[in-house]
Short mmCIF file of N, CA, C and O in Angstrom, two decimals:
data_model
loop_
_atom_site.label_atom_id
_atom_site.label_comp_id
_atom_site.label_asym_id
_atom_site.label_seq_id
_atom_site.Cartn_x
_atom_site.Cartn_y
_atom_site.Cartn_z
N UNK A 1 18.16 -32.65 34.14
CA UNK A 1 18.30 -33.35 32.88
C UNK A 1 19.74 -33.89 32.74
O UNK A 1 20.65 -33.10 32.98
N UNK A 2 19.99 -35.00 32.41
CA UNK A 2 21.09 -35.99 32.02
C UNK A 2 21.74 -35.62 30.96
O UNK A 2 21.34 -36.02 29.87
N UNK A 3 22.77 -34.86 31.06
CA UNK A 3 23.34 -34.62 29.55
C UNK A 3 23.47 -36.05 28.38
O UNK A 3 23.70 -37.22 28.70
N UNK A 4 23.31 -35.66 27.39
CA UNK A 4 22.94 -36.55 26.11
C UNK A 4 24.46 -37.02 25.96
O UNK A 4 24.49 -38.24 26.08
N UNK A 5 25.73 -36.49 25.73
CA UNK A 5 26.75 -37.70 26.14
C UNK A 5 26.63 -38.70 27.42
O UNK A 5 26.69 -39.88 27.09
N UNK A 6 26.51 -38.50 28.59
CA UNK A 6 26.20 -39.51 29.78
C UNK A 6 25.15 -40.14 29.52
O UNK A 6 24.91 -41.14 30.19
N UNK A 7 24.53 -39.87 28.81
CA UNK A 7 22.94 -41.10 28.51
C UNK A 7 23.78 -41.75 27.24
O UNK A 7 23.92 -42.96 27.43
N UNK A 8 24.11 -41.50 26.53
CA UNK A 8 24.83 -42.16 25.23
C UNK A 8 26.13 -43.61 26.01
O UNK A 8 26.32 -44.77 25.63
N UNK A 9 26.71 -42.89 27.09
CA UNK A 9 27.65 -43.51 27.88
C UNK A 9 26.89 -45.01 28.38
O UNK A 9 27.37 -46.13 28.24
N UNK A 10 25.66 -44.69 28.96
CA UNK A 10 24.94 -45.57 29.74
C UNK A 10 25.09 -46.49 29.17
O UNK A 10 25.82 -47.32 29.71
N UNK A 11 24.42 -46.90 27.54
CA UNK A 11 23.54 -47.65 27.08
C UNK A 11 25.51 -48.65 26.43
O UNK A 11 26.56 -48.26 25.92
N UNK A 12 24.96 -49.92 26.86
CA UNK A 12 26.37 -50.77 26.74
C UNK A 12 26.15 -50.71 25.39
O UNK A 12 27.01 -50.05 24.81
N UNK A 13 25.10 -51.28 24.54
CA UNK A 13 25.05 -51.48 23.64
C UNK A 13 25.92 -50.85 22.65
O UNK A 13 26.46 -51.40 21.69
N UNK A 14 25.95 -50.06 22.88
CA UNK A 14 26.95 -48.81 21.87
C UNK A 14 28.31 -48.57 22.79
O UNK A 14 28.63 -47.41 23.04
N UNK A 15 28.91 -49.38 23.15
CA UNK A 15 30.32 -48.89 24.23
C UNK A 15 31.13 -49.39 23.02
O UNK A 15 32.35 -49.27 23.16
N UNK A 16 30.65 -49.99 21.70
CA UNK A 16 32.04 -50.07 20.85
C UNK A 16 31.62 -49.47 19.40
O UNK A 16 32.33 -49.50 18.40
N UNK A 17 30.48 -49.00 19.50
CA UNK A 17 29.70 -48.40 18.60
C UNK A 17 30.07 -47.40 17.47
O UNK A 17 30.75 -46.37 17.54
N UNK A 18 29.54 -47.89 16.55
CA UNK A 18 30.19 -46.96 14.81
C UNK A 18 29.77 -45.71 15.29
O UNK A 18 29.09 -45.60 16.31
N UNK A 19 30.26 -44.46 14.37
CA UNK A 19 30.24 -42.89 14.91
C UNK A 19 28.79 -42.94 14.21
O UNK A 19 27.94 -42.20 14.71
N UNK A 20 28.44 -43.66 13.21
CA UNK A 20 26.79 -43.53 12.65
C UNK A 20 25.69 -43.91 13.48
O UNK A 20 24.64 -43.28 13.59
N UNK A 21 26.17 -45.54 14.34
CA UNK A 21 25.48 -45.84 15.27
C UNK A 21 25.22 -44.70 16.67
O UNK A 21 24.15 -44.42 17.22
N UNK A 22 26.43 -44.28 16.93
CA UNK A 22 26.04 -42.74 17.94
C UNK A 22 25.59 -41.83 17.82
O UNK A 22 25.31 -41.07 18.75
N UNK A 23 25.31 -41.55 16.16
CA UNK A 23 24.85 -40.50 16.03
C UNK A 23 23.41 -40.76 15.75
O UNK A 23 22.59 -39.85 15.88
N UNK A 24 23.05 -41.99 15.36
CA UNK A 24 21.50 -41.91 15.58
C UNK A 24 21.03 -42.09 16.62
O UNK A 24 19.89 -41.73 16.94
N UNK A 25 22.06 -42.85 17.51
CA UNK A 25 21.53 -42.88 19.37
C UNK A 25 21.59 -41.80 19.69
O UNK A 25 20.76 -41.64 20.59
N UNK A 26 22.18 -40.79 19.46
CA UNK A 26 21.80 -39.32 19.71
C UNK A 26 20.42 -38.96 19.44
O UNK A 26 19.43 -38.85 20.15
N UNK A 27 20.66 -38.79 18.09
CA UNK A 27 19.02 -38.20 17.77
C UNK A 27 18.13 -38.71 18.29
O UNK A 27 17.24 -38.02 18.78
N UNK A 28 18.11 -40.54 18.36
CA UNK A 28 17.10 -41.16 19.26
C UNK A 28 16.75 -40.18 20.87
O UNK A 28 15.70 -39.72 21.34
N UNK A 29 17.98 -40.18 21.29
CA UNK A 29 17.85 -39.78 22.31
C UNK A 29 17.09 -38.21 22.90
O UNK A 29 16.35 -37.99 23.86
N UNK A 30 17.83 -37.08 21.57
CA UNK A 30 16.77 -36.02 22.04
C UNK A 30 15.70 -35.75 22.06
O UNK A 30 15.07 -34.95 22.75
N UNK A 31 15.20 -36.87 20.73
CA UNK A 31 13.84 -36.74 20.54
C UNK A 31 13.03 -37.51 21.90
O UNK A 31 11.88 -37.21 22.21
N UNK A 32 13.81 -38.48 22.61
CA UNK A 32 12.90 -39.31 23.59
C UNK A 32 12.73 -38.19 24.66
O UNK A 32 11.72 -38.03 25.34
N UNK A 33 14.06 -37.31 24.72
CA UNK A 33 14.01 -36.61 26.24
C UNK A 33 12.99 -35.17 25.85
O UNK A 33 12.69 -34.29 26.66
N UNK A 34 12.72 -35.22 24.92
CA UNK A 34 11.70 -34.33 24.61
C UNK A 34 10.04 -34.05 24.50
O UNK A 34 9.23 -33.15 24.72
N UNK A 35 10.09 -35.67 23.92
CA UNK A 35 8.57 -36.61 23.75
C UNK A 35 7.58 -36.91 25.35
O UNK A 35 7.98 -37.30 26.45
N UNK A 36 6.38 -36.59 24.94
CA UNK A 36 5.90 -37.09 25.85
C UNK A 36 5.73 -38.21 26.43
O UNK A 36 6.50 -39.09 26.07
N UNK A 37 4.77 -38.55 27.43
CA UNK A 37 5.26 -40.17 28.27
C UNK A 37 4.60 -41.47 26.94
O UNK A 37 4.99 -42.63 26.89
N UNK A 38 3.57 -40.85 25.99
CA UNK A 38 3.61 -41.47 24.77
C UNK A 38 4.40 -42.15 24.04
O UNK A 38 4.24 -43.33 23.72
N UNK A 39 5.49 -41.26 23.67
CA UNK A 39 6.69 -41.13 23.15
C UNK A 39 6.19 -40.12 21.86
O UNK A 39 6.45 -40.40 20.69
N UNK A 40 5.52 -39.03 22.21
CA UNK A 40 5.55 -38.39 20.75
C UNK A 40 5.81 -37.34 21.33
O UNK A 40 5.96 -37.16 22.54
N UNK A 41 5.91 -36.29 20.15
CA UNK A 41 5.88 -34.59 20.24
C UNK A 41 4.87 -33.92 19.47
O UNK A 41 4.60 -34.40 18.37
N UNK A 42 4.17 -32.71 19.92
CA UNK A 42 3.26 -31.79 19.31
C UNK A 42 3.94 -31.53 18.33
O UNK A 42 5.08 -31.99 18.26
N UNK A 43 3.18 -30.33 16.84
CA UNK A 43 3.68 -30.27 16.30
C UNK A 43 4.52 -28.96 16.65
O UNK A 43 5.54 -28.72 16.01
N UNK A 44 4.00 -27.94 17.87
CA UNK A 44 5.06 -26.94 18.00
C UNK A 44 6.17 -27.59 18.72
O UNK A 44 7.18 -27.47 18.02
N UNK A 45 6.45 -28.26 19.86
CA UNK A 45 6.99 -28.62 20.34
C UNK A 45 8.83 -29.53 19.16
O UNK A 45 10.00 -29.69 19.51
N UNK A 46 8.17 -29.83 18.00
CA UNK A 46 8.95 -30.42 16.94
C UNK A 46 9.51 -29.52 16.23
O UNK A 46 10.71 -29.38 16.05
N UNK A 47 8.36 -28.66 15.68
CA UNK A 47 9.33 -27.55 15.70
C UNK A 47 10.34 -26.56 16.18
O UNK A 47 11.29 -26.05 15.59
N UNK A 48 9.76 -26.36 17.74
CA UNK A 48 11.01 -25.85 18.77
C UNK A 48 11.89 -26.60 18.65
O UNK A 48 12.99 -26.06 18.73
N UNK A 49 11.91 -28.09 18.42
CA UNK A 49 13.07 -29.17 18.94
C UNK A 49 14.17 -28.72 17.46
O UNK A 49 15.34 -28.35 17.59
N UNK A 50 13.51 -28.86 16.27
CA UNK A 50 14.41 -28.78 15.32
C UNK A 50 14.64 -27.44 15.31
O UNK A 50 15.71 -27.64 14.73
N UNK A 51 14.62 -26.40 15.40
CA UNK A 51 14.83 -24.92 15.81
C UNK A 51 16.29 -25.10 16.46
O UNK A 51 17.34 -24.68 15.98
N UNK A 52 16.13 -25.75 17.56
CA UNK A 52 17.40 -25.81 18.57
C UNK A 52 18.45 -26.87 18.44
O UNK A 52 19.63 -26.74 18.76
N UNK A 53 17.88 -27.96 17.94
CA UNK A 53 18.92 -28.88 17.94
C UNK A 53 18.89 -28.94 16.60
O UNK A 53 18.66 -30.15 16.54
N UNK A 54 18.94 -28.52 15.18
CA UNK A 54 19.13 -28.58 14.26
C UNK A 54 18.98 -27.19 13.17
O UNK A 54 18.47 -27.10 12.05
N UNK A 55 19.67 -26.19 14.04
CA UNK A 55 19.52 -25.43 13.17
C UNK A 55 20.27 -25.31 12.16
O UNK A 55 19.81 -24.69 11.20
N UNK A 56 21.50 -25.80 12.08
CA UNK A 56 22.75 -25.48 11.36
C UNK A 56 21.95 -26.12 9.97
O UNK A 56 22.20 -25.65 8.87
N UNK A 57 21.26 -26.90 10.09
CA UNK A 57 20.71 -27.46 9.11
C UNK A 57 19.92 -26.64 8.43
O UNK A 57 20.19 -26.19 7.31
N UNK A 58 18.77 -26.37 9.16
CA UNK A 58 17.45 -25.52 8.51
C UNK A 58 18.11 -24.08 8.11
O UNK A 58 17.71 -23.51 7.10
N UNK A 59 19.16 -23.48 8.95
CA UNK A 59 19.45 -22.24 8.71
C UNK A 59 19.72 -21.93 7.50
O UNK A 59 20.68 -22.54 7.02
N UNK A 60 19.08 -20.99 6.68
CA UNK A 60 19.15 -19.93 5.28
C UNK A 60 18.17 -21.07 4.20
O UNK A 60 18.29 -21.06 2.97
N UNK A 61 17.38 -21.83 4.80
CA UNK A 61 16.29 -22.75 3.96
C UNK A 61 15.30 -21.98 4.10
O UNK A 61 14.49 -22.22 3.21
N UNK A 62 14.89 -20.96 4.94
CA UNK A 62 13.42 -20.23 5.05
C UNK A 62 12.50 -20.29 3.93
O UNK A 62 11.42 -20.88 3.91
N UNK A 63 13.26 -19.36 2.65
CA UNK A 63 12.63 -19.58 1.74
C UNK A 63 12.90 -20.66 0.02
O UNK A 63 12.67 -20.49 -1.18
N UNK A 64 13.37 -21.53 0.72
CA UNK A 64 13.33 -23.11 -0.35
C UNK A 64 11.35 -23.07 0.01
O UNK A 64 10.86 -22.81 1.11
N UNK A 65 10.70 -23.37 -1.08
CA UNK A 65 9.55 -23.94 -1.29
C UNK A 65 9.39 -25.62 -0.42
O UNK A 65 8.35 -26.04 0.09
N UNK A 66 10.29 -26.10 -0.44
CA UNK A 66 10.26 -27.83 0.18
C UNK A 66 9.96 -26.91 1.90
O UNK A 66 8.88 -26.77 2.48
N UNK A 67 10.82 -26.61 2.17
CA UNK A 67 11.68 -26.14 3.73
C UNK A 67 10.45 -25.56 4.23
O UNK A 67 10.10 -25.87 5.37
N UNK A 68 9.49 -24.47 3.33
CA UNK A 68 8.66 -24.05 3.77
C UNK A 68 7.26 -24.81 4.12
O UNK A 68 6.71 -24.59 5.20
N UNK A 69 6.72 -25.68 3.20
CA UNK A 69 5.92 -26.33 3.18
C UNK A 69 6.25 -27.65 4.51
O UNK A 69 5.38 -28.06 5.28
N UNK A 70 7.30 -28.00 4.49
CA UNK A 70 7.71 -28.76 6.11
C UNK A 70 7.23 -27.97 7.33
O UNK A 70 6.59 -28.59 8.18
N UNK A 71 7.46 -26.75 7.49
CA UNK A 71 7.67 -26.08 8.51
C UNK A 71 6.01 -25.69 8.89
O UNK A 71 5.48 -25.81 9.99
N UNK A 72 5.31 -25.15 7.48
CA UNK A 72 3.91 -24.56 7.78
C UNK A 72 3.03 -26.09 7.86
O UNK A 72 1.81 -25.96 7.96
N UNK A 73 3.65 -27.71 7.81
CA UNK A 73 2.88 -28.43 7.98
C UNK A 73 2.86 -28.78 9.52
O UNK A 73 2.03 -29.52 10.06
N UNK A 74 3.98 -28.07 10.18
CA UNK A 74 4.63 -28.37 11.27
C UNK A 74 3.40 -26.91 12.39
O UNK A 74 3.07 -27.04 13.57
N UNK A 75 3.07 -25.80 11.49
CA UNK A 75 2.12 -25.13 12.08
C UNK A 75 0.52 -25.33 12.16
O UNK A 75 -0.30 -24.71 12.83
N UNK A 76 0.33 -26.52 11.14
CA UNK A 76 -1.22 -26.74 11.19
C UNK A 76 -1.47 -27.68 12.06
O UNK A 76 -0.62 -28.19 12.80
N UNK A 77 -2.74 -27.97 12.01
CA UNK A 77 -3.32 -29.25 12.64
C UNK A 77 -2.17 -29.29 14.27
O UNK A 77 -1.22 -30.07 14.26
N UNK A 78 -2.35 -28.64 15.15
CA UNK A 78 -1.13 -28.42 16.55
C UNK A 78 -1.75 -29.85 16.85
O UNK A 78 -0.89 -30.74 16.79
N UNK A 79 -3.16 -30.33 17.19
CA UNK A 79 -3.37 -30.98 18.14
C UNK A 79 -2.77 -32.69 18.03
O UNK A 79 -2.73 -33.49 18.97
N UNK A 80 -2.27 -32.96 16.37
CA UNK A 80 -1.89 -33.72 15.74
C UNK A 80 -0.36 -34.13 16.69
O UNK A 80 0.36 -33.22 17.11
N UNK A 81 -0.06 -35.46 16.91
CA UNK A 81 1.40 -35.09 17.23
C UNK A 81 2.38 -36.66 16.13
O UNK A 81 2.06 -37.49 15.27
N UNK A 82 3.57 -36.29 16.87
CA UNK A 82 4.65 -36.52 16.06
C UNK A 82 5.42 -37.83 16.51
O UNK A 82 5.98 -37.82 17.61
N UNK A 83 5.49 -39.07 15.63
CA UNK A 83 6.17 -39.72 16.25
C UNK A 83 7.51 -39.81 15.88
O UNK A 83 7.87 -39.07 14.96
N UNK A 84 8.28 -40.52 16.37
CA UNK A 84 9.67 -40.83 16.34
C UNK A 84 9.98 -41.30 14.67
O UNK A 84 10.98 -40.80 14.15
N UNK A 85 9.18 -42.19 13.89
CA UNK A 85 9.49 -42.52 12.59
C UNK A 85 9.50 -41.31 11.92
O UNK A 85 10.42 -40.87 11.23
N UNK A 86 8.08 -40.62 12.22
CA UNK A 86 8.14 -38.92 11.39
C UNK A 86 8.96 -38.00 11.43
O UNK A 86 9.32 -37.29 10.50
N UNK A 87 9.26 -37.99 12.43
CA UNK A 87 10.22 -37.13 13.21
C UNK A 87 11.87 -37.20 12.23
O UNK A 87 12.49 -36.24 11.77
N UNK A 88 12.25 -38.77 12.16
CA UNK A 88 13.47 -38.93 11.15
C UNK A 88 13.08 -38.67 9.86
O UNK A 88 14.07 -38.37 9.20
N UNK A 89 12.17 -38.66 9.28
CA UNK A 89 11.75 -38.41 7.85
C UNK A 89 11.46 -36.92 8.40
O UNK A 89 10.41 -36.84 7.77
N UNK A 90 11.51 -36.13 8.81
CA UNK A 90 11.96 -34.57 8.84
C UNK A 90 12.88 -34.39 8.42
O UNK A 90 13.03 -33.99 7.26
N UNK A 91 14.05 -34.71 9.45
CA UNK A 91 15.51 -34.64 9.68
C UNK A 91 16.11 -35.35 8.28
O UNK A 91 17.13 -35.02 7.68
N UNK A 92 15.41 -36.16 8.01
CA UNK A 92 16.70 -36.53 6.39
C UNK A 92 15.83 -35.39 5.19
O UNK A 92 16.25 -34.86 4.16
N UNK A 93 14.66 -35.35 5.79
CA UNK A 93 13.87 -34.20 4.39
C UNK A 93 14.85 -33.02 4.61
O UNK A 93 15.66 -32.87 3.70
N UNK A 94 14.94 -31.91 5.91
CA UNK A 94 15.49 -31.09 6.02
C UNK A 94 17.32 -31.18 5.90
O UNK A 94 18.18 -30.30 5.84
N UNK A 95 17.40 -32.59 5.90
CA UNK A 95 19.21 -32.46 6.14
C UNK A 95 19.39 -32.44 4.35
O UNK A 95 20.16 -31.66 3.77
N UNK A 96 18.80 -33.13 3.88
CA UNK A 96 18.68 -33.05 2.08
C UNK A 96 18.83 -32.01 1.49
O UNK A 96 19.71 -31.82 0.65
N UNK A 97 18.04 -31.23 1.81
CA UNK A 97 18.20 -29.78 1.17
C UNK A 97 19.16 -28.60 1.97
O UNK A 97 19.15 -27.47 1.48
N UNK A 98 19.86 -28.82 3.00
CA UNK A 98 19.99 -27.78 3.21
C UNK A 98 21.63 -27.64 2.77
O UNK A 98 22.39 -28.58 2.53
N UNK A 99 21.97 -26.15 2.72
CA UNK A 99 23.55 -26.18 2.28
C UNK A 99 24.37 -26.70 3.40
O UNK A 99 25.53 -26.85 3.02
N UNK A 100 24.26 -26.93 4.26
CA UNK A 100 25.05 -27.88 5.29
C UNK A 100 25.82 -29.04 4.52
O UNK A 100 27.01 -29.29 4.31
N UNK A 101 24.57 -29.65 4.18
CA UNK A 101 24.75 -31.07 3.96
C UNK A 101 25.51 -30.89 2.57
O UNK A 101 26.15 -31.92 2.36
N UNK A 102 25.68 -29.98 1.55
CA UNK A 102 26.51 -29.62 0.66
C UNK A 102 27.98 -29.41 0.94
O UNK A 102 28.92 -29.86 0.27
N UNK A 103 28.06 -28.48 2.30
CA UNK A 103 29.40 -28.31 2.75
C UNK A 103 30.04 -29.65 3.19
O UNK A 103 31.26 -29.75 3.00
N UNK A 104 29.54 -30.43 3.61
CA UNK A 104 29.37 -31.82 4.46
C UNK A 104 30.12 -32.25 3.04
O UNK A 104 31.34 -32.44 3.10
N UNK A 105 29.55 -32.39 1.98
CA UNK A 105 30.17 -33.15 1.03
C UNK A 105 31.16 -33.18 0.40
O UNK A 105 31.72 -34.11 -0.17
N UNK A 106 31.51 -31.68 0.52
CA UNK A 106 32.63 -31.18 0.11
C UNK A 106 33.99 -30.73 0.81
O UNK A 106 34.83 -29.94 0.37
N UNK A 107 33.98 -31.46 2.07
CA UNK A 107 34.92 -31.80 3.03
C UNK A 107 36.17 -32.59 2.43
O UNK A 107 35.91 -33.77 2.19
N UNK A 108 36.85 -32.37 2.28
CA UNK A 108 38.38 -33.13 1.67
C UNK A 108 38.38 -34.24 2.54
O UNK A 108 37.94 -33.90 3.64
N UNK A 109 38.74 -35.57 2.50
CA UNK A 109 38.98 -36.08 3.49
C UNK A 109 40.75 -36.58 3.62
O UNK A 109 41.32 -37.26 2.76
N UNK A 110 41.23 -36.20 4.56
CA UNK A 110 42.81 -36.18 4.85
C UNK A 110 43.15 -37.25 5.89
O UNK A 110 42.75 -37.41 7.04
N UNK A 111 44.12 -38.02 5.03
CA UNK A 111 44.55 -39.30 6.42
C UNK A 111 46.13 -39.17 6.23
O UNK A 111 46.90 -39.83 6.94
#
Protein backbone atom coordinates (compact mmCIF):
# COMPACT_ATOMS: atom_id res chain seq x y z
CA UNK A 1 0.00 0.00 0.00
CA UNK A 2 1.13 3.60 -1.10
CA UNK A 3 1.28 5.77 1.78
CA UNK A 4 -1.58 8.52 1.56
CA UNK A 5 1.08 11.49 1.60
CA UNK A 6 2.91 9.93 -1.72
CA UNK A 7 -0.51 9.43 -3.38
CA UNK A 8 -1.48 13.08 -2.32
CA UNK A 9 2.20 13.99 -3.89
CA UNK A 10 1.23 12.23 -7.21
CA UNK A 11 -1.84 13.98 -8.17
CA UNK A 12 -0.39 17.54 -9.91
CA UNK A 13 -3.52 18.89 -9.49
CA UNK A 14 -3.01 19.78 -5.91
CA UNK A 15 1.03 20.54 -6.11
CA UNK A 16 -0.15 24.22 -5.14
CA UNK A 17 -3.16 23.21 -3.35
CA UNK A 18 -5.18 25.02 -0.29
CA UNK A 19 -4.58 22.92 3.15
CA UNK A 20 -8.69 22.41 2.67
CA UNK A 21 -8.16 21.22 -0.81
CA UNK A 22 -5.58 18.43 0.78
CA UNK A 23 -7.46 17.66 3.22
CA UNK A 24 -10.37 16.53 1.31
CA UNK A 25 -7.92 14.81 -1.20
CA UNK A 26 -7.06 12.97 1.76
CA UNK A 27 -10.25 11.80 2.82
CA UNK A 28 -11.01 11.22 -0.88
CA UNK A 29 -8.24 9.20 -0.87
CA UNK A 30 -8.75 6.77 2.17
CA UNK A 31 -11.98 6.17 1.43
CA UNK A 32 -10.92 5.09 -2.39
CA UNK A 33 -8.00 2.86 -0.97
CA UNK A 34 -10.50 1.20 1.08
CA UNK A 35 -13.64 0.90 -1.32
CA UNK A 36 -14.23 -1.77 -3.39
CA UNK A 37 -13.44 -2.03 -7.28
CA UNK A 38 -17.16 -0.35 -7.27
CA UNK A 39 -15.97 2.37 -5.43
CA UNK A 40 -18.07 1.67 -2.32
CA UNK A 41 -17.71 0.24 1.23
CA UNK A 42 -19.91 -2.29 3.33
CA UNK A 43 -21.45 -1.02 6.08
CA UNK A 44 -18.89 -2.85 8.53
CA UNK A 45 -16.11 -2.15 6.58
CA UNK A 46 -17.19 1.99 7.10
CA UNK A 47 -17.41 1.50 10.20
CA UNK A 48 -13.91 -0.11 10.73
CA UNK A 49 -12.70 2.78 8.39
CA UNK A 50 -14.11 5.55 10.70
CA UNK A 51 -13.00 3.56 13.88
CA UNK A 52 -9.38 4.01 12.59
CA UNK A 53 -9.07 6.90 10.67
CA UNK A 54 -11.36 9.04 12.63
CA UNK A 55 -11.43 8.32 15.90
CA UNK A 56 -10.30 11.45 17.55
CA UNK A 57 -13.55 12.49 16.31
CA UNK A 58 -16.09 9.80 17.35
CA UNK A 59 -14.10 9.28 20.60
CA UNK A 60 -16.34 9.93 24.01
CA UNK A 61 -19.66 10.34 21.43
CA UNK A 62 -20.71 6.61 22.31
CA UNK A 63 -23.44 7.74 24.14
CA UNK A 64 -24.77 11.20 22.25
CA UNK A 65 -28.26 9.79 20.94
CA UNK A 66 -27.23 11.35 17.16
CA UNK A 67 -23.59 9.30 17.39
CA UNK A 68 -25.51 6.32 18.34
CA UNK A 69 -28.18 6.10 15.92
CA UNK A 70 -25.20 6.73 13.03
CA UNK A 71 -23.28 3.94 14.22
CA UNK A 72 -26.33 1.23 14.82
CA UNK A 73 -27.42 2.43 11.15
CA UNK A 74 -23.91 1.57 10.21
CA UNK A 75 -24.81 -2.14 11.93
CA UNK A 76 -28.04 -2.89 10.05
CA UNK A 77 -28.89 -3.79 6.69
CA UNK A 78 -24.56 -5.14 6.25
CA UNK A 79 -25.44 -6.17 2.74
CA UNK A 80 -26.31 -2.44 1.88
CA UNK A 81 -23.07 -0.54 0.94
CA UNK A 82 -21.67 2.90 1.12
CA UNK A 83 -20.82 5.38 -1.28
CA UNK A 84 -18.35 8.10 -1.31
CA UNK A 85 -21.21 11.05 -1.12
CA UNK A 86 -22.57 9.07 2.11
CA UNK A 87 -19.61 8.39 3.39
CA UNK A 88 -18.85 12.57 3.66
CA UNK A 89 -22.26 13.17 5.11
CA UNK A 90 -20.97 10.76 8.00
CA UNK A 91 -17.83 12.53 8.52
CA UNK A 92 -19.41 16.18 8.70
CA UNK A 93 -22.53 14.39 10.83
CA UNK A 94 -19.88 12.87 13.19
CA UNK A 95 -17.26 15.84 12.97
CA UNK A 96 -20.45 18.19 14.14
CA UNK A 97 -21.01 16.76 17.20
CA UNK A 98 -18.09 15.67 18.48
CA UNK A 99 -15.93 17.65 21.23
CA UNK A 100 -13.02 17.68 18.84
CA UNK A 101 -14.52 19.89 16.63
CA UNK A 102 -15.28 22.21 19.82
CA UNK A 103 -11.61 22.13 20.79
CA UNK A 104 -10.91 22.89 17.02
CA UNK A 105 -12.80 26.09 17.64
CA UNK A 106 -11.38 27.17 20.40
CA UNK A 107 -7.82 27.21 19.18
CA UNK A 108 -6.39 30.86 19.60
CA UNK A 109 -5.08 31.67 16.43
CA UNK A 110 -1.39 33.34 16.77
CA UNK A 111 0.56 35.09 13.88
Amino acid sequence: SIPIAKQLASIKGLGKGSDLEKAFATAALVYNNAADPEGKLSKAETKSLLQTQFRGFIQGQENKPKHREIISTLDEESENKIDFEDFMILLVSLALMSDLLQEIKNVKITK
